[in-house]
mmCIF file of C-alpha atoms in Angstrom:
data_model
loop_
_atom_site.group_PDB
_atom_site.id
_atom_site.type_symbol
_atom_site.label_atom_id
_atom_site.label_comp_id
_atom_site.label_asym_id
_atom_site.label_seq_id
_atom_site.Cartn_x
_atom_site.Cartn_y
_atom_site.Cartn_z
ATOM 1 C CA MET A 1 -3.487 9.256 -58.716
ATOM 2 C CA GLN A 2 0.100 8.608 -59.468
ATOM 3 C CA SER A 3 2.099 10.174 -55.686
ATOM 4 C CA THR A 4 5.957 8.759 -56.676
ATOM 5 C CA VAL A 5 8.457 12.024 -55.626
ATOM 6 C CA LEU A 6 11.732 11.620 -56.814
ATOM 7 C CA THR A 7 14.617 14.237 -55.538
ATOM 8 C CA SER A 8 18.240 14.774 -57.568
ATOM 9 C CA ARG A 9 20.745 17.276 -56.694
ATOM 10 C CA ARG A 10 18.057 20.297 -58.210
ATOM 11 C CA LEU A 11 15.042 18.592 -59.005
ATOM 12 C CA ARG A 12 11.975 17.127 -57.945
ATOM 13 C CA LEU A 13 9.642 15.061 -60.094
ATOM 14 C CA ARG A 14 6.854 14.778 -59.296
ATOM 15 C CA PRO A 15 2.658 14.333 -60.871
ATOM 16 C CA TRP A 16 1.930 16.703 -62.702
ATOM 17 C CA SER A 17 -1.657 19.090 -61.073
ATOM 18 C CA VAL A 18 -3.914 21.126 -63.524
ATOM 19 C CA ASP A 19 -2.688 23.969 -61.041
ATOM 20 C CA ASP A 20 -0.059 23.209 -64.041
ATOM 21 C CA ALA A 21 -1.827 24.638 -66.363
ATOM 22 C CA GLU A 22 0.671 27.539 -67.028
ATOM 23 C CA ALA A 23 3.909 26.518 -66.163
ATOM 24 C CA ALA A 24 3.044 23.404 -69.052
ATOM 25 C CA ALA A 25 1.888 25.974 -71.423
ATOM 26 C CA ARG A 26 5.000 27.805 -71.526
ATOM 27 C CA ILE A 27 7.226 24.617 -72.299
ATOM 28 C CA PHE A 28 4.446 22.636 -74.445
ATOM 29 C CA GLY A 29 3.573 25.939 -76.712
ATOM 30 C CA ALA A 30 6.962 26.363 -77.071
ATOM 31 C CA GLY A 31 7.464 25.683 -80.502
ATOM 32 C CA GLU A 32 11.211 24.814 -80.286
ATOM 33 C CA VAL A 33 10.046 22.102 -77.973
ATOM 34 C CA ALA A 34 6.564 21.349 -79.720
ATOM 35 C CA LYS A 35 8.390 20.724 -82.998
ATOM 36 C CA TRP A 36 9.890 17.179 -81.579
ATOM 37 C CA LEU A 37 6.552 15.995 -79.887
ATOM 38 C CA THR A 38 4.291 15.172 -83.147
ATOM 39 C CA PRO A 39 2.922 12.565 -83.786
ATOM 40 C CA ALA A 40 2.369 11.796 -80.250
ATOM 41 C CA MET A 41 1.659 15.148 -79.182
ATOM 42 C CA SER A 42 1.041 18.444 -80.892
ATOM 43 C CA ARG A 43 2.009 22.549 -79.790
ATOM 44 C CA VAL A 44 -0.847 23.674 -77.404
ATOM 45 C CA PRO A 45 -1.721 26.553 -78.283
ATOM 46 C CA ASP A 46 -3.019 28.015 -74.651
ATOM 47 C CA VAL A 47 -4.001 27.659 -70.639
ATOM 48 C CA ALA A 48 -7.009 26.765 -71.470
ATOM 49 C CA ALA A 49 -6.391 23.902 -73.714
ATOM 50 C CA MET A 50 -3.161 22.510 -71.900
ATOM 51 C CA ARG A 51 -5.289 22.701 -68.237
ATOM 52 C CA SER A 52 -7.128 20.175 -70.863
ATOM 53 C CA VAL A 53 -4.350 17.718 -71.874
ATOM 54 C CA LEU A 54 -3.300 17.866 -67.697
ATOM 55 C CA GLU A 55 -6.851 16.688 -66.993
ATOM 56 C CA ALA A 56 -6.358 13.782 -69.835
ATOM 57 C CA TRP A 57 -2.926 13.037 -68.273
ATOM 58 C CA LEU A 58 -4.001 12.600 -64.734
ATOM 59 C CA ALA A 59 -6.788 10.614 -66.287
ATOM 60 C CA GLU A 60 -4.044 8.567 -68.377
ATOM 61 C CA VAL A 61 -2.134 7.999 -65.596
ATOM 62 C CA GLU A 62 -4.298 6.678 -63.089
ATOM 63 C CA ARG A 63 -4.843 3.389 -65.760
ATOM 64 C CA LEU A 64 -0.698 2.833 -65.666
ATOM 65 C CA VAL A 65 1.425 0.505 -63.922
ATOM 66 C CA PRO A 66 3.797 2.240 -62.272
ATOM 67 C CA PRO A 67 7.070 3.210 -62.780
ATOM 68 C CA LEU A 68 5.187 4.164 -65.432
ATOM 69 C CA GLY A 69 3.508 7.890 -65.597
ATOM 70 C CA ARG A 70 4.376 12.037 -66.378
ATOM 71 C CA TRP A 71 6.367 14.142 -63.964
ATOM 72 C CA ALA A 72 6.434 17.375 -63.584
ATOM 73 C CA VAL A 73 10.191 18.526 -63.458
ATOM 74 C CA GLU A 74 10.609 21.311 -61.021
ATOM 75 C CA MET A 75 13.676 23.021 -59.102
ATOM 76 C CA ALA A 76 14.513 21.674 -55.884
ATOM 77 C CA PRO A 77 12.387 23.662 -53.025
ATOM 78 C CA ALA A 78 14.393 26.667 -50.919
ATOM 79 C CA ASN A 79 13.791 27.861 -47.993
ATOM 80 C CA GLY A 80 10.234 25.415 -48.213
ATOM 81 C CA GLU A 81 8.879 26.539 -51.136
ATOM 82 C CA PRO A 82 8.689 25.039 -54.769
ATOM 83 C CA GLY A 83 10.715 26.284 -57.153
ATOM 84 C CA PRO A 84 9.565 26.753 -61.056
ATOM 85 C CA VAL A 85 8.637 23.923 -63.179
ATOM 86 C CA VAL A 86 11.922 23.884 -65.653
ATOM 87 C CA GLY A 87 10.511 20.459 -67.452
ATOM 88 C CA ALA A 88 9.262 17.630 -68.253
ATOM 89 C CA VAL A 89 9.713 13.298 -67.829
ATOM 90 C CA ALA A 90 7.517 10.589 -68.868
ATOM 91 C CA LEU A 91 8.003 6.971 -69.082
ATOM 92 C CA LEU A 92 4.965 5.635 -71.487
ATOM 93 C CA PRO A 93 4.464 2.343 -73.332
ATOM 94 C CA LEU A 94 5.591 2.614 -76.783
ATOM 95 C CA PRO A 95 2.854 2.393 -79.815
ATOM 96 C CA PRO A 96 2.024 0.509 -81.533
ATOM 97 C CA GLY A 97 1.845 -2.682 -78.930
ATOM 98 C CA GLY A 98 3.488 -0.353 -75.221
ATOM 99 C CA GLU A 99 5.204 -3.245 -75.652
ATOM 100 C CA ASP A 100 8.457 -1.030 -75.131
ATOM 101 C CA ALA A 101 8.608 1.734 -72.063
ATOM 102 C CA GLU A 102 10.336 5.137 -73.816
ATOM 103 C CA ILE A 103 11.424 7.380 -71.529
ATOM 104 C CA ALA A 104 10.911 11.396 -72.778
ATOM 105 C CA TRP A 105 11.645 14.663 -71.449
ATOM 106 C CA GLN A 106 11.189 18.237 -72.393
ATOM 107 C CA THR A 107 12.727 21.047 -71.225
ATOM 108 C CA GLY A 108 10.967 24.622 -71.067
ATOM 109 C CA PRO A 109 13.070 27.110 -73.477
ATOM 110 C CA GLU A 110 13.676 29.152 -70.777
ATOM 111 C CA PHE A 111 15.753 26.848 -68.817
ATOM 112 C CA GLN A 112 17.672 24.645 -71.478
ATOM 113 C CA GLY A 113 21.298 24.353 -71.594
ATOM 114 C CA HIS A 114 21.653 23.312 -67.789
ATOM 115 C CA GLY A 115 21.143 19.476 -67.737
ATOM 116 C CA TYR A 116 17.865 19.751 -66.199
ATOM 117 C CA ALA A 117 17.369 17.327 -68.996
ATOM 118 C CA THR A 118 19.381 14.605 -67.971
ATOM 119 C CA GLU A 119 18.891 15.694 -64.539
ATOM 120 C CA ALA A 120 15.516 14.379 -64.853
ATOM 121 C CA ALA A 121 15.134 11.240 -67.200
ATOM 122 C CA ASP A 122 18.873 9.639 -65.386
ATOM 123 C CA THR A 123 16.584 10.026 -61.822
ATOM 124 C CA LEU A 124 13.929 8.368 -63.369
ATOM 125 C CA ILE A 125 15.314 5.986 -65.617
ATOM 126 C CA ARG A 126 17.198 5.098 -62.533
ATOM 127 C CA TRP A 127 14.000 4.578 -59.633
ATOM 128 C CA ALA A 128 12.215 2.545 -63.111
ATOM 129 C CA PHE A 129 15.355 -0.391 -62.702
ATOM 130 C CA SER A 130 15.255 0.027 -58.760
ATOM 131 C CA VAL A 131 11.832 -0.952 -58.881
ATOM 132 C CA GLY A 132 12.289 -4.240 -62.358
ATOM 133 C CA LEU A 133 11.388 -2.222 -65.399
ATOM 134 C CA PRO A 134 13.911 -4.504 -67.484
ATOM 135 C CA GLU A 135 14.865 -1.939 -70.342
ATOM 136 C CA VAL A 136 14.010 2.010 -71.071
ATOM 137 C CA PHE A 137 13.788 3.443 -75.055
ATOM 138 C CA ALA A 138 13.870 6.843 -76.058
ATOM 139 C CA VAL A 139 13.217 7.551 -79.997
ATOM 140 C CA SER A 140 13.769 11.182 -81.458
ATOM 141 C CA ARG A 141 13.409 12.702 -84.784
ATOM 142 C CA PRO A 142 17.042 11.941 -86.267
ATOM 143 C CA ALA A 143 17.658 16.060 -86.763
ATOM 144 C CA ASN A 144 16.956 16.076 -82.989
ATOM 145 C CA LEU A 145 20.668 16.319 -81.834
ATOM 146 C CA ALA A 146 19.661 17.321 -78.783
ATOM 147 C CA GLY A 147 17.513 15.010 -77.523
ATOM 148 C CA ALA A 148 20.236 12.306 -78.799
ATOM 149 C CA ARG A 149 23.443 14.011 -77.034
ATOM 150 C CA VAL A 150 20.635 13.711 -73.939
ATOM 151 C CA ALA A 151 20.096 9.908 -74.110
ATOM 152 C CA GLU A 152 24.225 9.486 -74.858
ATOM 153 C CA ARG A 153 25.204 11.007 -72.150
ATOM 154 C CA LEU A 154 22.805 8.847 -69.847
ATOM 155 C CA GLY A 155 24.661 6.393 -71.015
ATOM 156 C CA MET A 156 21.421 4.581 -73.387
ATOM 157 C CA GLU A 157 23.089 3.032 -76.544
ATOM 158 C CA TRP A 158 21.918 4.241 -79.795
ATOM 159 C CA VAL A 159 20.330 1.004 -81.639
ATOM 160 C CA GLY A 160 20.090 2.149 -84.968
ATOM 161 C CA GLN A 161 16.781 3.639 -86.136
ATOM 162 C CA THR A 162 13.130 2.163 -87.136
ATOM 163 C CA ALA A 163 9.789 3.254 -88.210
ATOM 164 C CA LYS A 164 8.516 0.813 -85.574
ATOM 165 C CA TYR A 165 7.225 3.012 -83.379
ATOM 166 C CA TYR A 166 4.679 6.618 -84.440
ATOM 167 C CA GLY A 167 4.823 5.528 -88.462
ATOM 168 C CA LEU A 168 7.344 7.754 -87.909
ATOM 169 C CA ASN A 169 11.469 7.351 -88.330
ATOM 170 C CA LEU A 170 12.770 7.386 -85.481
ATOM 171 C CA ALA A 171 16.481 7.366 -83.975
ATOM 172 C CA VAL A 172 16.457 4.371 -80.964
ATOM 173 C CA HIS A 173 18.571 4.394 -77.563
ATOM 174 C CA ARG A 174 18.479 1.324 -75.096
ATOM 175 C CA ALA A 175 19.363 1.852 -71.301
ATOM 176 C CA ARG A 176 19.649 -1.067 -69.686
ATOM 177 C CA PRO A 177 20.334 -1.402 -65.759
ATOM 178 C CA GLY A 178 23.825 -3.200 -66.546
ATOM 179 C CA ASP A 179 23.850 0.138 -69.125
ATOM 180 C CA LEU A 180 23.979 2.687 -67.193
ATOM 181 C CA PRO A 181 27.744 5.045 -65.832
ATOM 182 C CA PRO A 182 27.737 5.477 -62.323
ATOM 183 C CA ALA A 183 26.301 9.589 -62.467
ATOM 184 C CA ALA A 184 25.067 10.710 -65.528
ATOM 185 C CA ILE A 185 23.719 13.748 -63.677
ATOM 186 C CA PRO A 186 25.795 16.959 -64.177
#
């Protein structure tokens, strides 16, 4: 089981648990989040469906070689108590052949606009580079301007559009260890 826990100034990235189904459903069940996930994932209709998705993710993580994986993003613990789950971040192989690694981030609607996606993705990318990953890609629909802004704040370079991944025309950003600014965290 993935056990890597990463921390940043405000956040804690930890492995998902089936007990996170309610919090995860608020993120992946939100239309404004889910519209950017297809075809990799559809909107999750309810907590029971999210529990099934989390079970599948946990099984998938068993087969992924670190630094690949999926993390719940929660506010850093205060007074010893974990904070709320504000989003998700993942580093996964891109289809069709899995030769490229994709960084993906989602933030619950009520937590958007606070830089959590940038902070979580920056933390994960820097850790992935520290354990030897040579490059990371972010792919997004051309209309997903918020996703592109996060990639740019991370210091990722826009490399163009391609239909290579998921069979869709997607905007592609790339980061390599030497490309990152000293700190992309707000």
